[in-house]
Short mmCIF file of C-alpha atoms in Angstrom, two decimals:
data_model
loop_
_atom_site.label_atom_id
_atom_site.label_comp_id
_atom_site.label_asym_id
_atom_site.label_seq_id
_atom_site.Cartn_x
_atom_site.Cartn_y
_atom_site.Cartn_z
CA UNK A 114 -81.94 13.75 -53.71
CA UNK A 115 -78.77 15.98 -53.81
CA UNK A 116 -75.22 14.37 -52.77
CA UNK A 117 -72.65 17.15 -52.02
CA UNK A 118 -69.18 15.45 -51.78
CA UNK A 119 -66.65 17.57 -49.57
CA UNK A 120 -62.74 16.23 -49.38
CA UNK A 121 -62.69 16.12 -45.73
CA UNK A 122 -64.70 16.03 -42.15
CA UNK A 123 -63.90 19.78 -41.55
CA UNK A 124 -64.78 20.71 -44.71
CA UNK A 125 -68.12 18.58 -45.01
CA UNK A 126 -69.01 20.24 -41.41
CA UNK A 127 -68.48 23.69 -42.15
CA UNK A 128 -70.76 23.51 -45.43
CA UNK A 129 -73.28 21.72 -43.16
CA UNK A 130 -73.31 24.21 -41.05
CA UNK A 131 -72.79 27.42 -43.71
CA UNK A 132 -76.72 26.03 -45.50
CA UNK A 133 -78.52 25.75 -42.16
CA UNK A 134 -77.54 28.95 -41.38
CA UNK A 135 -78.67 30.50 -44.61
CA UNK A 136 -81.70 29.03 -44.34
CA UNK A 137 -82.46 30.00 -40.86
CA UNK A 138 -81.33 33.65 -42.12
CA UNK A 139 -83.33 33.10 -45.42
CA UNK A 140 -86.62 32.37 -43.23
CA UNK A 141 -86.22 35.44 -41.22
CA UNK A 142 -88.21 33.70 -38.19
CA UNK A 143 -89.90 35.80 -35.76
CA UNK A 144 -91.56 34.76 -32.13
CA UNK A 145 -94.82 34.12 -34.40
CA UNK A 146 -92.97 32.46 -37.11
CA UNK A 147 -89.72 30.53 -35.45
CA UNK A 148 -87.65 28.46 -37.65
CA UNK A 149 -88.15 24.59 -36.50
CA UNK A 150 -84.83 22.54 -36.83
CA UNK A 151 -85.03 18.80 -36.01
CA UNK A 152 -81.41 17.93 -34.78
CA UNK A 153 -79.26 14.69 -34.66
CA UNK A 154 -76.72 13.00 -31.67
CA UNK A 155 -73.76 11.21 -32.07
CA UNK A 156 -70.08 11.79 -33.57
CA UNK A 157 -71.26 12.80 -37.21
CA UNK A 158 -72.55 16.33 -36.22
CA UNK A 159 -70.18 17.68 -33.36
CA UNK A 160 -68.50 19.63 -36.55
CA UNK A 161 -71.70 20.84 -37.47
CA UNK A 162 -72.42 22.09 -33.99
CA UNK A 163 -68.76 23.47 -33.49
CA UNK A 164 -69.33 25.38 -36.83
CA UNK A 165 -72.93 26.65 -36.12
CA UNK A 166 -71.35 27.53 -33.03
CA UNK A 167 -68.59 29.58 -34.70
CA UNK A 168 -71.33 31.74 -37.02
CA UNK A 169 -73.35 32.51 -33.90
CA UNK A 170 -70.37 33.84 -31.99
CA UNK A 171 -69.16 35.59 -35.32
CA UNK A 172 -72.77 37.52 -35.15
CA UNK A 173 -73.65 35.96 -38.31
CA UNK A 174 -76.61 34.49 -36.83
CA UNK A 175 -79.27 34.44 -33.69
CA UNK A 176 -81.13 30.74 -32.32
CA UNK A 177 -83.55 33.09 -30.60
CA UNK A 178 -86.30 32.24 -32.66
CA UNK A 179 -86.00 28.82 -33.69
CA UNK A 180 -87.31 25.80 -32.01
CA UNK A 181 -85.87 22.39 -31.79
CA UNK A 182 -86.93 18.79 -31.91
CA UNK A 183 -84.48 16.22 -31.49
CA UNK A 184 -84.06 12.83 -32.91
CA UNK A 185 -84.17 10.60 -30.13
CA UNK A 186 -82.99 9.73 -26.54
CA UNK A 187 -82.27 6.38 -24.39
CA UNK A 188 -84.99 4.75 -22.32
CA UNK A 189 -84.08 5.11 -18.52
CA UNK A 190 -80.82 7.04 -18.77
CA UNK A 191 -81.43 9.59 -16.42
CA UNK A 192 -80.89 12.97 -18.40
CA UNK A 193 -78.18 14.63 -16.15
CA UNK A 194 -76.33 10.87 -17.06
CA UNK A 195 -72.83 12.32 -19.23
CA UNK A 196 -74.42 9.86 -22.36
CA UNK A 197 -77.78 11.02 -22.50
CA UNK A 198 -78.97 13.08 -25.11
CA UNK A 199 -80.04 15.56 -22.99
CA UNK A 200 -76.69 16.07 -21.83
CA UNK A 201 -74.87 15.71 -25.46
CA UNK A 202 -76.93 18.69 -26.95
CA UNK A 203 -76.26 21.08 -23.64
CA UNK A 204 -72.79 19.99 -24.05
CA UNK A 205 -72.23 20.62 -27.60
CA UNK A 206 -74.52 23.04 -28.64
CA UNK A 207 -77.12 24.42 -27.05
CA UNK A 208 -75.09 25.86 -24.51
CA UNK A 209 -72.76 27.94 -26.41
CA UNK A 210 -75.96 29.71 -28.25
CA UNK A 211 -78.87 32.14 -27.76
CA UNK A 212 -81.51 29.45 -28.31
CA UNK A 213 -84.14 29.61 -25.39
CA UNK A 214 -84.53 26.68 -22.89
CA UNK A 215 -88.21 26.73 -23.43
CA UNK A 216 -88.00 26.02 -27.38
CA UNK A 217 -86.12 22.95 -26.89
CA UNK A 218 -87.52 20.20 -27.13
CA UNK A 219 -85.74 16.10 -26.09
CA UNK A 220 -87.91 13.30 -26.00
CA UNK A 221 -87.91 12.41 -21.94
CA UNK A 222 -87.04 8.88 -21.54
CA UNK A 223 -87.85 8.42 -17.97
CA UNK A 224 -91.52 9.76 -18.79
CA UNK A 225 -94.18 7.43 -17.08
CA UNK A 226 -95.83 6.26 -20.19
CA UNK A 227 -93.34 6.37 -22.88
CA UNK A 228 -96.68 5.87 -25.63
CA UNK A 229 -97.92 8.83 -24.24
CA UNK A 230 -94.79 10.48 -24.34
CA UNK A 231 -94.14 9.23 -28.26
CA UNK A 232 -97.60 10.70 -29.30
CA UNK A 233 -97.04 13.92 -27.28
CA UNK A 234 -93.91 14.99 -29.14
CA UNK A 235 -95.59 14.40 -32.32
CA UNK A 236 -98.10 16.75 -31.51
CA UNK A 237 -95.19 19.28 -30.15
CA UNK A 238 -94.16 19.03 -33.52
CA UNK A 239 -97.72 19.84 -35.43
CA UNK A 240 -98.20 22.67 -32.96
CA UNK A 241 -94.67 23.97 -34.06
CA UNK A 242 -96.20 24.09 -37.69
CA UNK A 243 -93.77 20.96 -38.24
CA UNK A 244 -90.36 20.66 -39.20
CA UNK A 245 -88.90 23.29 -41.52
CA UNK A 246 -85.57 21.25 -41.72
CA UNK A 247 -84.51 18.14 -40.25
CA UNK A 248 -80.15 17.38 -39.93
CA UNK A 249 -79.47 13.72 -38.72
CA UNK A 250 -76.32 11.01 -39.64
CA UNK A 251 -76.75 7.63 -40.03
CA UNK A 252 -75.49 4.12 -38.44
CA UNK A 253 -72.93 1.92 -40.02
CA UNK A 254 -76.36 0.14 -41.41
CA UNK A 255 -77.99 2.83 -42.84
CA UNK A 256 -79.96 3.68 -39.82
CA UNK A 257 -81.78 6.96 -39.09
CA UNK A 258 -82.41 8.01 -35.71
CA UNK A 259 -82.74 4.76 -33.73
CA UNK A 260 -84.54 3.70 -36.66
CA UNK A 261 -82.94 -0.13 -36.79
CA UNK A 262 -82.92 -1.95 -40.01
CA UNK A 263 -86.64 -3.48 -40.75
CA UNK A 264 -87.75 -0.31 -39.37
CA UNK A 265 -91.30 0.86 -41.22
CA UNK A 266 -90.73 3.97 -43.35
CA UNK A 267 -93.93 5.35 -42.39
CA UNK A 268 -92.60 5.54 -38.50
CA UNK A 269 -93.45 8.29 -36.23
CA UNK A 270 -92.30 8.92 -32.90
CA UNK A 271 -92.29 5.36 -31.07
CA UNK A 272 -90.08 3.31 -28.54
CA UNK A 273 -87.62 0.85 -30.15
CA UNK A 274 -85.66 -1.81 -28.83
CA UNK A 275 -82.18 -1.47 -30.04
CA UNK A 276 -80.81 -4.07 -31.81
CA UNK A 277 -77.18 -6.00 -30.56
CA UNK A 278 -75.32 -4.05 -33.27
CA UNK A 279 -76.53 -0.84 -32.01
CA UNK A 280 -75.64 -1.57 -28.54
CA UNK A 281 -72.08 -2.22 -29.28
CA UNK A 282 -71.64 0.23 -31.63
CA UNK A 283 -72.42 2.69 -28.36
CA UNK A 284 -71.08 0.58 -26.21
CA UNK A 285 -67.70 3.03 -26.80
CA UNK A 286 -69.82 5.47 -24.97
CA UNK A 287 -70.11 3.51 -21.63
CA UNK A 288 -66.94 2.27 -20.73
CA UNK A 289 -66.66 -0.50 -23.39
CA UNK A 290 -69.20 -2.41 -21.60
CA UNK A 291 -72.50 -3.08 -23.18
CA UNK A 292 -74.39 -4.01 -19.92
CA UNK A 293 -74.10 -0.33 -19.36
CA UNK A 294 -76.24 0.50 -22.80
CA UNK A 295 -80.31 1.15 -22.51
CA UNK A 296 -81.34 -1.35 -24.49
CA UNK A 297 -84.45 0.60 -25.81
CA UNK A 298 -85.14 4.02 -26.78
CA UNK A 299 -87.47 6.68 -27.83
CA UNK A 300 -87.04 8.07 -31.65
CA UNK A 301 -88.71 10.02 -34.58
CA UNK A 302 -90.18 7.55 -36.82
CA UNK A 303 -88.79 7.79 -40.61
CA UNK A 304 -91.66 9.11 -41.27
CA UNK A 305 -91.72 11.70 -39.23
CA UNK A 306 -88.05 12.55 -40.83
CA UNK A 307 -89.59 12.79 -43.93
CA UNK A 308 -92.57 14.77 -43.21
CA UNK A 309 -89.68 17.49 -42.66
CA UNK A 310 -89.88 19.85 -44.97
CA UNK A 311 -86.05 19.62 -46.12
CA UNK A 312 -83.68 17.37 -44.82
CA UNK A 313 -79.78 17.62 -44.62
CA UNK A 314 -78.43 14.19 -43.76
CA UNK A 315 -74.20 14.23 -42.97
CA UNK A 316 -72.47 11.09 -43.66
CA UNK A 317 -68.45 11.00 -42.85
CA UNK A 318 -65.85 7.76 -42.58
CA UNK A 319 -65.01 4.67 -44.46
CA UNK A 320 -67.19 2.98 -41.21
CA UNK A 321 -70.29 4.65 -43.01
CA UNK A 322 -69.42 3.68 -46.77
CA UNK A 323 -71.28 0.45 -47.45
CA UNK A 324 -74.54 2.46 -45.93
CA UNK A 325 -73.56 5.66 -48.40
CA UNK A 326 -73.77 3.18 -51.49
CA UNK A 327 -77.23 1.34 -50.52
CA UNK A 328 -78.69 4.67 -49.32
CA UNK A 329 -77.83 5.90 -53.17
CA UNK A 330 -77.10 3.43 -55.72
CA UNK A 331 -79.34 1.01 -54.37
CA UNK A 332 -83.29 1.56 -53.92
CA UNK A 333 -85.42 2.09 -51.18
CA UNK A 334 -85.37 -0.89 -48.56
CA UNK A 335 -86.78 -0.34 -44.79
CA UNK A 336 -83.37 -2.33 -43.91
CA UNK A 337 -81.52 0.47 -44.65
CA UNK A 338 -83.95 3.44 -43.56
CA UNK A 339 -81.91 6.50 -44.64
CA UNK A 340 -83.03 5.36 -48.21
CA UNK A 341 -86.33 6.72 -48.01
CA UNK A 342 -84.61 10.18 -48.46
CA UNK A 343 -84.62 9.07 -52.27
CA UNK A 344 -88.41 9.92 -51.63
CA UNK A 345 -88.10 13.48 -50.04
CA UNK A 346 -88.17 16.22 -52.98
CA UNK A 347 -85.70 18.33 -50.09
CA UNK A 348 -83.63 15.83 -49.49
CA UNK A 349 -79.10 16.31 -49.31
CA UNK A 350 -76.50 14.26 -47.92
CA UNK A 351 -73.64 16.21 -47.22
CA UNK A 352 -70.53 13.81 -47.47
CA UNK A 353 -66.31 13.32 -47.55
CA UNK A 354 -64.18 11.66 -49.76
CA UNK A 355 -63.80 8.83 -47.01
CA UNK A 356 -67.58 8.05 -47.35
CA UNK A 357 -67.57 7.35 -51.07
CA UNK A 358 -65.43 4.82 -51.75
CA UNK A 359 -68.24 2.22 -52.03
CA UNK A 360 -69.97 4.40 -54.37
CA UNK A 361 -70.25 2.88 -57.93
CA UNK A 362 -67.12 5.03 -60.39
CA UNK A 363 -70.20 6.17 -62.40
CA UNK A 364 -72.61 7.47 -59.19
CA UNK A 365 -69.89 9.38 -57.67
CA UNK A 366 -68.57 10.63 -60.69
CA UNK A 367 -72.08 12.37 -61.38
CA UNK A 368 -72.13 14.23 -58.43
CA UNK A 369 -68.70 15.44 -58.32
CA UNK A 370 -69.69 16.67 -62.34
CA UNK A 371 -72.82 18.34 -61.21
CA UNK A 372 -71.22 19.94 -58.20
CA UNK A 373 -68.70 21.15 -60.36
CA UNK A 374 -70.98 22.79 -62.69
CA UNK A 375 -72.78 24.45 -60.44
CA UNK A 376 -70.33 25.67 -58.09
CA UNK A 377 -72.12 24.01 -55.23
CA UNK A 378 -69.43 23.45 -52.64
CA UNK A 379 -67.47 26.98 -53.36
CA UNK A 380 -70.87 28.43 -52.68
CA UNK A 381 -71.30 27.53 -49.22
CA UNK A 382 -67.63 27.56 -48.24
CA UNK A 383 -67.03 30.60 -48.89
CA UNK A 384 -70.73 31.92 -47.65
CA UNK A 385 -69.66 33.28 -44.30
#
C-alpha cells in the first residue's frame, strides 16, 4: 500500500486527479479497449472531479472511451431527487465532460428486485473486462462505499441497511433531518473494490483521522473496511496534513521520507 501525504485539500485533489489522468492517457483506451474507472460520491472527491474537470477542458484529456461504475446509490431516492447519486455525478462531473451517457453506469435504486439488480451490475462489470482503477473516500469509521463496519471483505455488489451513524452523518444532506435519509442502499461489496485492478482511495480532514490510523497502522479488521486495501498489491491513499495527525510519529514519518526520496508528490503536481 502507498500513502502519498499532500499539505492541503487542493493540493491532495489536484494530484488525485493529475495520476488518473495519466493512467487513462497511459492506457490509450479505444471503443474496443475503454478504460473502466469505478468512481466515489460524497464531499472527499468534488476536488478530484473539479480537477479532472480542469484537464479535460485544458485538452489534456478525452472520457470518450472510458466506462464508469459507481460505488453505490440510496434505496428509493428517486434519481432526479438533488441527493441521489445519480444526480451528484451529473452535477459534478459527468456533465462538464465528453464521457458518453451510455458508458455510465449507477446502480438504480428504485429497480424492482434490488438482488437482481446487485448481481446485474456485477456482471456489467465482468463484461467491461472489470475495473482497471477504482477512486473512492471513506466514512469517519473507515467505511468504503456503504460498506458499514462488520461489513465482509469478500462483499460484492449487495443492498445494505445503513447503520444510525451513517444516517446522521448524511443527514447534512437532507435538511438536518434524518427521517428524510433512505435507510438502505445498494453498494459494491469490498470485494468487488478490491478485485479492481488499482485503487486510489482520497482521505482529507481531521473528521477522517482516527479511520487514516486504523486503515494503516493497525491491521486488517472488517470493522474498518478500507483496511483491506493493505491486501491490494495497487493500492494508494492520497491524503493532507489534516488527515494524519492520528498517525503514529514513526508511520507518517516513513512516508513523508519515501515520498521525499522519490519525488512522488513533485511528480504529479507538476504533471500537467
Amino acid at each position: 500500500m502507498r500513502v502519498i501525504i499532500n499539505k492541503n485539500y487542493d493540493e491532495m485533489s489536484r494530484w488525485a486527479a493529475n495520476y488518473v489522468a495519466s493512467k487513462i492517457l497511459e492506457a490509450n483506451p479505444t471503443p474496443e479497449k475503454p478504460f473502466v474507472l469505478g468512481c466515489p460520491t460524497g464531499s472527499s472527491p468534488l476536488g478530484l472531479y473539479k480537477h479532472l474537470i480542469k484537464l479535460y477542458e485544458a485538452g489534456v484529456i478525452s472520457f470518450q472511451n472510458v466506462i464508469t461504475f459507481n460505488m453505490d446509490e440510496y434505496v428509493n431516492l428517486p434519481e432526479e431527487h438533488p441527493e441521489s447519486y445519480h444526480s451528484f455525478m451529473w452535477t459534478n462531473f459527468f456533465s462538464h465532460i465528453d464521457i458518453k451517457k451510455e458508458n455510465v453506469h449507477i446502480l438504480n435504486g428504485n429497480a424492482p428486485d434490488l438482488k437482481k439488480e446487485c448481481e446485474d451490475y456485477e456482471k456489467a462489470i465482468e463484461a467491461a473486462g472489470g475495473i482497471d482503477l477504482f477512486m473512492g473516500g471513506i466514512g469517519p469509521d473507515g467505511h468504503i462505499a456503504f460498506n458499514e463496519p462488520g461489513s465482509s471483505l469478500a462483499s460484492k455488489t449487495r443492498v445494505k441497511t445503513l447503520t444510525t451513524n451513517t444516517i446522521q452523518a448524511n443527514c447534512r444532506f437532507f435538511d438536518n433531518n434524518v427521517d428524510l435519509v433512505p435507510k438502505q442502499a445498494l453498494t459494491v461489496g469490498v470485494g468487488t473494490v478490491m478485485a479492481a485492478r488499482e485503487v486510489l482511495i482520497v482521505v482529507n480532514g481531521p473528521a477522517k483521522s482516527r479511520a487514516l490510523h486504523h486503515i494503516i497502522d493497525n491491521g486488517i479488521n472488517h470493522m474498518w473496511t478500507c483496511s483491506a486495501l493493505q491486501m491490494h498489491p495497487h493500492g494508494n491513499i492520497i491524503c493532507d496534513e489534516e488527515a494524519c495527525v492520528d498517525l503514529k510519529v514513526s508511520t507518517y514519518q516513513y512516508f513523508k521520507d519515501k515520498q521525499q526520496l522519490e519525488g512522488i508528490v513533485e511528480e504529479y503536481l507538476n504533471k500537467y
